[in-house]
CSV table of C-alpha atoms in Angstrom, one decimal:
chain,number,residue,atom,x,y,z
A,1,UNK,CA,0.0,-0.1,-0.1
A,2,UNK,CA,1.5,3.5,-0.9
A,3,UNK,CA,1.9,5.9,1.9
A,4,UNK,CA,1.4,9.5,1.4
A,5,UNK,CA,3.0,12.0,3.9
A,6,UNK,CA,2.7,15.9,3.7
A,7,UNK,CA,3.6,18.9,6.2
A,8,UNK,CA,2.1,22.2,5.2
A,9,UNK,CA,1.8,25.5,7.2
A,10,UNK,CA,-1.2,28.1,7.4
A,11,UNK,CA,-2.4,31.0,9.3
A,12,UNK,CA,-5.3,30.8,11.8
A,13,UNK,CA,-7.0,34.0,10.6
A,14,UNK,CA,-9.9,33.5,13.1
A,15,UNK,CA,-7.2,34.2,15.8
A,16,UNK,CA,-5.9,37.4,14.1
A,17,UNK,CA,-5.2,40.5,16.1
A,18,UNK,CA,-3.9,43.9,14.7
A,19,UNK,CA,-3.3,42.4,11.5
A,20,UNK,CA,-1.1,39.5,13.0
A,21,UNK,CA,-2.4,35.9,13.2
A,22,UNK,CA,-0.7,32.6,14.5
A,23,UNK,CA,0.8,30.0,12.4
A,24,UNK,CA,-0.6,26.5,12.7
A,25,UNK,CA,0.9,23.3,11.2
A,26,UNK,CA,-0.7,20.1,9.7
A,27,UNK,CA,0.6,16.7,9.3
A,28,UNK,CA,-1.2,14.4,6.8
A,29,UNK,CA,-0.4,10.8,6.7
A,30,UNK,CA,-2.7,8.5,4.2
A,31,UNK,CA,-5.3,11.0,4.5
A,32,UNK,CA,-5.4,11.4,8.1
A,33,UNK,CA,-4.6,14.7,9.5
A,34,UNK,CA,-3.2,16.4,13.0
A,35,UNK,CA,-2.8,19.9,13.5
A,36,UNK,CA,-0.4,21.6,15.9
A,37,UNK,CA,0.9,25.0,16.8
A,38,UNK,CA,4.1,26.3,15.4
A,39,UNK,CA,4.6,28.8,18.1
A,40,UNK,CA,5.0,31.5,15.4
A,41,UNK,CA,3.1,34.5,14.4
A,42,UNK,CA,2.9,36.4,11.2
A,43,UNK,CA,1.6,39.5,9.8
A,44,UNK,CA,-1.1,38.6,7.4
A,45,UNK,CA,0.3,41.0,4.9
A,46,UNK,CA,3.5,39.1,4.8
A,47,UNK,CA,2.0,35.5,4.5
A,48,UNK,CA,2.1,33.8,1.1
A,49,UNK,CA,-1.0,31.1,1.3
A,50,UNK,CA,-0.1,29.4,-1.7
A,51,UNK,CA,3.5,28.8,-0.8
A,52,UNK,CA,2.9,28.3,2.7
A,53,UNK,CA,5.7,30.6,3.8
A,54,UNK,CA,6.4,34.3,4.6
A,55,UNK,CA,7.0,36.3,1.6
A,56,UNK,CA,9.8,38.3,0.6
A,57,UNK,CA,13.5,38.4,1.6
A,58,UNK,CA,13.1,40.8,4.5
A,59,UNK,CA,14.5,39.9,8.0
A,60,UNK,CA,11.1,38.8,9.6
A,61,UNK,CA,10.3,36.8,6.6
A,62,UNK,CA,13.7,35.0,6.8
A,63,UNK,CA,13.3,34.4,10.5
A,64,UNK,CA,9.9,32.9,10.2
A,65,UNK,CA,10.9,30.6,7.1
A,66,UNK,CA,13.8,29.4,9.0
A,67,UNK,CA,12.0,28.5,12.1
A,68,UNK,CA,9.2,26.8,9.6
A,69,UNK,CA,12.0,24.8,8.0
A,70,UNK,CA,13.4,23.5,11.2
A,71,UNK,CA,9.9,22.5,12.3
A,72,UNK,CA,9.3,20.7,8.9
A,73,UNK,CA,13.0,18.8,9.2
A,74,UNK,CA,12.1,17.8,12.5
A,75,UNK,CA,8.8,16.4,11.5
A,76,UNK,CA,10.3,14.4,8.7
A,77,UNK,CA,12.9,12.9,10.9
A,78,UNK,CA,10.1,11.7,13.3
A,79,UNK,CA,8.3,10.4,10.6
A,80,UNK,CA,11.2,8.4,9.3
A,81,UNK,CA,12.1,7.0,12.8
A,82,UNK,CA,8.3,6.1,13.7
A,83,UNK,CA,8.2,4.0,10.3
A,84,UNK,CA,11.3,2.4,10.7
A,85,UNK,CA,10.7,1.5,14.3
A,86,UNK,CA,7.2,0.5,13.9
A,87,UNK,CA,6.7,-0.3,10.4
A,88,UNK,CA,3.8,2.3,10.1
A,89,UNK,CA,3.3,5.8,11.2
A,90,UNK,CA,0.0,7.9,11.6
A,91,UNK,CA,-0.2,11.7,11.5
A,92,UNK,CA,-1.1,11.5,15.5
A,93,UNK,CA,2.1,9.5,15.9
A,94,UNK,CA,4.2,12.0,14.5
A,95,UNK,CA,2.5,15.1,16.0
A,96,UNK,CA,3.0,13.4,19.4
A,97,UNK,CA,6.7,12.6,18.7
A,98,UNK,CA,7.2,16.1,17.5
A,99,UNK,CA,5.6,17.6,20.6
A,100,UNK,CA,7.6,15.4,22.8
A,101,UNK,CA,4.4,13.5,24.2
A,102,UNK,CA,5.1,10.2,25.5
A,103,UNK,CA,2.1,7.8,25.5
A,104,UNK,CA,2.2,4.2,26.7
A,105,UNK,CA,-1.1,3.5,24.8
A,106,UNK,CA,0.3,5.0,21.5
A,107,UNK,CA,0.5,1.5,19.8
A,108,UNK,CA,-1.6,-1.7,20.8
A,109,UNK,CA,1.4,-3.9,21.0
A,110,UNK,CA,3.6,-1.4,23.0
A,111,UNK,CA,0.6,-1.3,25.5
A,112,UNK,CA,0.4,-5.0,25.8
A,113,UNK,CA,4.4,-5.2,26.4
A,114,UNK,CA,3.9,-2.7,29.2
A,115,UNK,CA,1.2,-4.5,30.7
A,116,UNK,CA,2.9,-7.7,30.6
A,117,UNK,CA,6.2,-6.2,32.0
A,118,UNK,CA,4.3,-4.8,34.8
A,119,UNK,CA,2.2,-8.3,35.3
A,120,UNK,CA,5.3,-10.1,35.3
A,121,UNK,CA,6.6,-8.3,38.3
A,122,UNK,CA,3.5,-9.5,40.5
A,123,UNK,CA,3.8,-13.2,39.5
A,124,UNK,CA,4.1,-15.1,42.7
A,125,UNK,CA,2.9,-12.3,44.8
A,126,UNK,CA,-0.7,-11.6,43.8
A,127,UNK,CA,-0.7,-13.0,40.4
A,128,UNK,CA,-0.4,-16.3,38.6
A,129,UNK,CA,2.2,-17.7,36.2
A,130,UNK,CA,-0.3,-19.3,34.2
A,131,UNK,CA,-2.3,-16.0,33.7
A,132,UNK,CA,1.0,-14.2,32.8
A,133,UNK,CA,1.7,-17.1,30.0
A,134,UNK,CA,-1.8,-16.5,28.8
A,135,UNK,CA,-1.3,-12.9,28.2
A,136,UNK,CA,2.0,-13.4,26.5
A,137,UNK,CA,0.1,-15.9,24.1
A,138,UNK,CA,-2.5,-13.1,23.2
A,139,UNK,CA,0.2,-10.7,22.7
A,140,UNK,CA,1.8,-13.0,20.1
A,141,UNK,CA,-1.5,-13.9,18.4
A,142,UNK,CA,-1.9,-10.3,18.0
A,143,UNK,CA,1.4,-9.6,16.5
A,144,UNK,CA,0.8,-12.5,14.0
A,145,UNK,CA,-2.7,-11.2,12.9
A,146,UNK,CA,-1.5,-7.5,12.6
A,147,UNK,CA,1.2,-8.6,10.5
A,148,UNK,CA,-0.6,-11.3,8.3
A,149,UNK,CA,-3.9,-9.0,7.9
A,150,UNK,CA,-2.8,-5.4,7.8
A,151,UNK,CA,1.0,-6.3,6.9
A,152,UNK,CA,2.6,-4.1,9.5
A,153,UNK,CA,4.3,-4.7,12.9
A,154,UNK,CA,1.9,-2.7,14.9
A,155,UNK,CA,-1.3,-0.7,15.4
A,156,UNK,CA,-2.0,2.8,16.8
A,157,UNK,CA,-4.5,2.8,19.5
A,158,UNK,CA,-6.3,5.5,17.8
A,159,UNK,CA,-6.7,3.2,14.4
A,160,UNK,CA,-8.7,0.5,16.3
A,161,UNK,CA,-11.9,0.0,15.1
A,162,UNK,CA,-14.8,-2.5,15.5
A,163,UNK,CA,-13.8,-4.1,12.4
A,164,UNK,CA,-10.3,-4.9,13.7
A,165,UNK,CA,-11.8,-6.8,16.6
A,166,UNK,CA,-14.2,-8.7,14.3
A,167,UNK,CA,-11.2,-9.8,12.1
A,168,UNK,CA,-9.1,-10.7,15.0
A,169,UNK,CA,-12.1,-12.9,16.3
A,170,UNK,CA,-12.1,-14.5,13.0
A,171,UNK,CA,-8.4,-15.0,12.9
A,172,UNK,CA,-8.5,-16.9,16.3
A,173,UNK,CA,-11.4,-19.2,14.9
A,174,UNK,CA,-9.9,-20.0,11.8
A,175,UNK,CA,-6.3,-19.5,11.4
A,176,UNK,CA,-5.5,-20.4,15.2
A,177,UNK,CA,-8.3,-22.9,15.2
A,178,UNK,CA,-9.8,-21.8,18.7
A,179,UNK,CA,-13.2,-22.9,20.1
A,180,UNK,CA,-15.7,-20.3,21.2
A,181,UNK,CA,-14.5,-20.5,24.6
A,182,UNK,CA,-10.8,-20.0,23.5
A,183,UNK,CA,-11.6,-17.0,21.4
A,184,UNK,CA,-13.5,-15.7,24.6
A,185,UNK,CA,-10.6,-16.4,26.8
A,186,UNK,CA,-8.1,-14.8,24.3
A,187,UNK,CA,-10.2,-11.7,23.6
A,188,UNK,CA,-10.8,-10.7,27.1
A,189,UNK,CA,-7.2,-9.5,27.8
A,190,UNK,CA,-7.4,-7.4,24.6
A,191,UNK,CA,-10.7,-6.0,25.8
A,192,UNK,CA,-9.2,-5.2,29.1
A,193,UNK,CA,-6.3,-3.2,27.6
A,194,UNK,CA,-8.2,-1.5,25.0
A,195,UNK,CA,-11.0,-0.3,27.4
A,196,UNK,CA,-8.3,1.0,29.9
A,197,UNK,CA,-6.9,3.1,27.2
A,198,UNK,CA,-10.5,4.3,26.4
A,199,UNK,CA,-11.2,5.0,30.2
A,200,UNK,CA,-8.0,6.9,30.2
A,201,UNK,CA,-8.8,9.2,27.6
A,202,UNK,CA,-6.7,7.9,24.6
A,203,UNK,CA,-9.5,6.3,22.7
A,204,UNK,CA,-12.6,8.6,22.1
A,205,UNK,CA,-14.7,5.5,21.3
A,206,UNK,CA,-14.4,2.0,22.6
A,207,UNK,CA,-14.1,-0.4,19.7
A,208,UNK,CA,-15.3,-3.3,21.7
A,209,UNK,CA,-18.7,-1.5,22.5
A,210,UNK,CA,-20.7,-3.7,20.3
A,211,UNK,CA,-18.5,-6.7,20.4
A,212,UNK,CA,-19.7,-9.7,22.5
A,213,UNK,CA,-17.8,-13.0,22.9
A,214,UNK,CA,-19.1,-15.5,25.5
A,215,UNK,CA,-17.5,-19.1,26.6
A,216,UNK,CA,-19.1,-22.1,25.4
A,217,UNK,CA,-20.8,-23.4,28.3
A,218,UNK,CA,-20.8,-27.3,28.5
A,219,UNK,CA,-22.5,-29.5,30.7
A,220,UNK,CA,-20.5,-30.3,33.6
A,221,UNK,CA,-19.2,-33.9,34.1
A,222,UNK,CA,-18.6,-35.8,36.9
A,223,UNK,CA,-17.9,-39.4,37.8
A,224,UNK,CA,-20.8,-41.4,38.9
A,225,UNK,CA,-20.6,-43.5,42.3
A,226,UNK,CA,-20.0,-46.7,40.3
A,227,UNK,CA,-17.4,-45.0,38.2
A,228,UNK,CA,-15.6,-43.7,41.1
A,229,UNK,CA,-15.9,-47.0,43.3
A,230,UNK,CA,-14.2,-48.7,40.2
A,231,UNK,CA,-11.3,-46.4,40.4
A,232,UNK,CA,-11.2,-47.0,44.2
A,233,UNK,CA,-11.0,-50.8,44.0
A,234,UNK,CA,-8.7,-51.1,40.8
A,235,UNK,CA,-5.5,-52.7,41.7
A,236,UNK,CA,-2.9,-50.3,40.3
A,237,UNK,CA,0.6,-52.1,39.7
A,238,UNK,CA,2.3,-48.7,39.6
A,239,UNK,CA,2.7,-46.8,42.7
A,240,UNK,CA,2.4,-43.4,40.8
A,241,UNK,CA,-1.0,-44.4,39.4
A,242,UNK,CA,-2.2,-45.5,42.9
A,243,UNK,CA,-0.9,-42.4,44.4
A,244,UNK,CA,-2.7,-40.0,41.8
A,245,UNK,CA,-5.7,-42.1,42.2
A,246,UNK,CA,-5.7,-41.3,45.9
A,247,UNK,CA,-4.8,-37.9,45.7
A,248,UNK,CA,-7.9,-37.4,43.0
A,249,UNK,CA,-10.2,-39.3,45.5
A,250,UNK,CA,-9.0,-36.9,48.2
A,251,UNK,CA,-10.2,-33.9,46.1
A,252,UNK,CA,-13.5,-35.7,45.8
A,253,UNK,CA,-13.9,-36.1,49.5
A,254,UNK,CA,-12.7,-32.5,50.2
A,255,UNK,CA,-13.7,-30.4,47.1
A,256,UNK,CA,-10.5,-28.9,47.4
A,257,UNK,CA,-8.9,-27.5,44.3
A,258,UNK,CA,-5.8,-29.2,42.6
A,259,UNK,CA,-3.4,-26.2,43.1
A,260,UNK,CA,-4.7,-25.9,46.8
A,261,UNK,CA,-4.1,-29.5,47.5
A,262,UNK,CA,-0.7,-29.2,46.2
A,263,UNK,CA,0.0,-26.4,48.5
A,264,UNK,CA,-1.4,-28.1,51.6
A,265,UNK,CA,1.0,-28.4,54.6
A,266,UNK,CA,0.8,-29.8,58.1
A,267,UNK,CA,0.4,-26.4,59.3
A,268,UNK,CA,-3.1,-26.6,57.6
A,269,UNK,CA,-4.1,-29.5,59.5
A,270,UNK,CA,-6.1,-28.5,62.5
A,271,UNK,CA,-7.9,-30.1,65.3
A,272,UNK,CA,-11.0,-28.8,66.5
A,273,UNK,CA,-13.1,-30.3,69.2
A,274,UNK,CA,-11.6,-33.7,68.5
A,275,UNK,CA,-12.3,-33.4,64.5
A,276,UNK,CA,-9.7,-32.7,61.9
A,277,UNK,CA,-9.9,-30.0,59.6
A,278,UNK,CA,-8.2,-28.3,56.7
A,279,UNK,CA,-7.8,-24.5,57.4
A,280,UNK,CA,-6.2,-22.6,54.5
A,281,UNK,CA,-6.8,-20.0,51.9
A,282,UNK,CA,-7.4,-20.3,48.2
A,283,UNK,CA,-4.5,-19.5,46.2
A,284,UNK,CA,-6.3,-17.8,43.4
A,285,UNK,CA,-8.6,-15.5,45.5
A,286,UNK,CA,-6.8,-15.7,49.0
A,287,UNK,CA,-10.2,-16.3,50.4
A,288,UNK,CA,-10.2,-18.5,53.7
A,289,UNK,CA,-11.6,-21.9,53.7
A,290,UNK,CA,-12.3,-24.8,56.2
A,291,UNK,CA,-13.2,-28.6,55.3
A,292,UNK,CA,-13.6,-31.0,58.1
A,293,UNK,CA,-11.9,-34.3,57.0
A,294,UNK,CA,-13.8,-37.5,56.9
A,295,UNK,CA,-12.0,-40.5,57.8
A,296,UNK,CA,-11.1,-41.8,54.4
A,297,UNK,CA,-9.6,-38.5,53.6
A,298,UNK,CA,-7.4,-38.5,56.8
A,299,UNK,CA,-6.3,-42.0,55.9
A,300,UNK,CA,-5.0,-40.8,52.5
A,301,UNK,CA,-3.1,-38.1,54.4
A,302,UNK,CA,-1.7,-40.7,56.7
A,303,UNK,CA,-0.9,-43.0,54.1
A,304,UNK,CA,1.6,-40.6,52.2
A,305,UNK,CA,3.2,-39.2,55.6
A,306,UNK,CA,6.5,-41.1,55.1
A,307,UNK,CA,6.9,-39.7,51.5
A,308,UNK,CA,6.4,-36.1,52.6
A,309,UNK,CA,9.0,-33.4,51.3
A,310,UNK,CA,9.3,-30.9,53.9
A,311,UNK,CA,6.0,-30.4,55.7
A,312,UNK,CA,3.8,-30.6,52.3
A,313,UNK,CA,1.0,-33.2,52.9
A,314,UNK,CA,1.4,-34.7,49.4
A,315,UNK,CA,4.4,-34.7,47.0
A,316,UNK,CA,3.4,-34.6,43.3
A,317,UNK,CA,3.9,-32.8,40.0
A,318,UNK,CA,1.7,-30.1,38.2
A,319,UNK,CA,-1.5,-30.1,36.9
A,320,UNK,CA,-0.7,-31.4,33.2
A,321,UNK,CA,1.3,-34.2,34.7
A,322,UNK,CA,-2.0,-35.3,37.0
A,323,UNK,CA,-4.2,-34.9,34.0
A,324,UNK,CA,-2.1,-37.2,31.8
A,325,UNK,CA,-1.9,-39.8,34.7
A,326,UNK,CA,-5.7,-39.4,35.2
A,327,UNK,CA,-6.3,-40.1,31.3
A,328,UNK,CA,-4.2,-43.4,31.9
A,329,UNK,CA,-6.3,-44.4,35.0
A,330,UNK,CA,-9.5,-43.7,33.5
A,331,UNK,CA,-8.5,-45.9,30.4
A,332,UNK,CA,-7.5,-48.8,33.0
A,333,UNK,CA,-10.6,-48.5,34.8
A,334,UNK,CA,-12.9,-48.4,31.6
A,335,UNK,CA,-14.2,-44.9,32.1
A,336,UNK,CA,-14.8,-43.2,29.0
A,337,UNK,CA,-15.3,-39.7,30.3
A,338,UNK,CA,-12.6,-37.1,29.8
A,339,UNK,CA,-11.0,-37.5,33.2
A,340,UNK,CA,-9.2,-34.4,34.8
A,341,UNK,CA,-8.6,-33.4,38.2
A,342,UNK,CA,-11.2,-30.7,38.2
A,343,UNK,CA,-13.9,-33.3,38.0
A,344,UNK,CA,-13.1,-34.2,41.4
A,345,UNK,CA,-14.9,-31.1,42.7
A,346,UNK,CA,-18.1,-32.1,40.9
A,347,UNK,CA,-18.9,-34.9,43.3
A,348,UNK,CA,-22.2,-34.4,45.0
A,349,UNK,CA,-22.5,-37.4,47.3
A,350,UNK,CA,-20.9,-40.5,48.2
A,351,UNK,CA,-24.0,-42.2,50.0
A,352,UNK,CA,-22.8,-45.8,50.7
A,353,UNK,CA,-19.8,-45.9,48.7
A,354,UNK,CA,-16.7,-48.5,50.0
A,355,UNK,CA,-13.4,-46.3,50.7
A,356,UNK,CA,-12.2,-49.1,52.9
A,357,UNK,CA,-9.6,-50.0,50.4
A,358,UNK,CA,-7.9,-46.5,50.9
A,359,UNK,CA,-7.3,-47.4,54.5
A,360,UNK,CA,-5.3,-50.2,54.1
């Protein structure tokens, strides 16, 4: 696509006073214009509107023209630098650069980079590493989309339109191959950053105003009592499979999430009026919770006491490793459902289930 760039000067005759008016500048890039003050004045009788300069060779005319030439040279320099750095330029970007205005929301990817850099400093404190990883993925998808669809390296915030959002949605569905839930998950971070720029006054209109994406709600799966009993009774030959089965059952018995089970320590075991309780805080929300332990859950804790590392109740790897193990456990037990650790929290009752095998 051919780029057009022009700088011209004119007088603001509506501000004329005693025959003298201020000189304004206009930067035009690809049909989009941005105006600025040159901080110069000129007598109307001295101004050549056609040449966009002061006329004559007098000292006053030469002084004004020299100042305008310096302004134009600076603007051309900024235009070239922005084009080289970003791969594109807008009139607003060039004007801001000339006026020395720094704007973290000048371009979409630079806004994402700043957000991600700030977010990374909070990982491990009040933000999760997995969420930071998701933001990095979204940023990379945006960069690939802008390069593929617009043949550019970045987009100015003020260039964003509803069509940009819709095309990115289509890109995620077709080129990336995401499900509706995936599209929703990856557009939420973009919407957050763009909406923040809008609220801070960097965008006059929010391009997300009429865009709506929602996760594809699936019916929650859960193990039936028969399926869970089959898993409990299954004689696993590998200790690692038996251990993951036991921890999954512990999740069924307590309703505690995977990451919170992984973080449980002996400090979280509290005896209240003769009963043992788990007393802890959710890692995700920092909300306190208390769960009274059934005998079967307590027996699972005691079973793995000799294998503890430090004061952690259980020693096991991350969620992906657990889900791979559970997939193999489900296959061995003849369970056809997509078994992941989160299903443990969907248990509703146990009725007359037999947990005696877990107490041996």
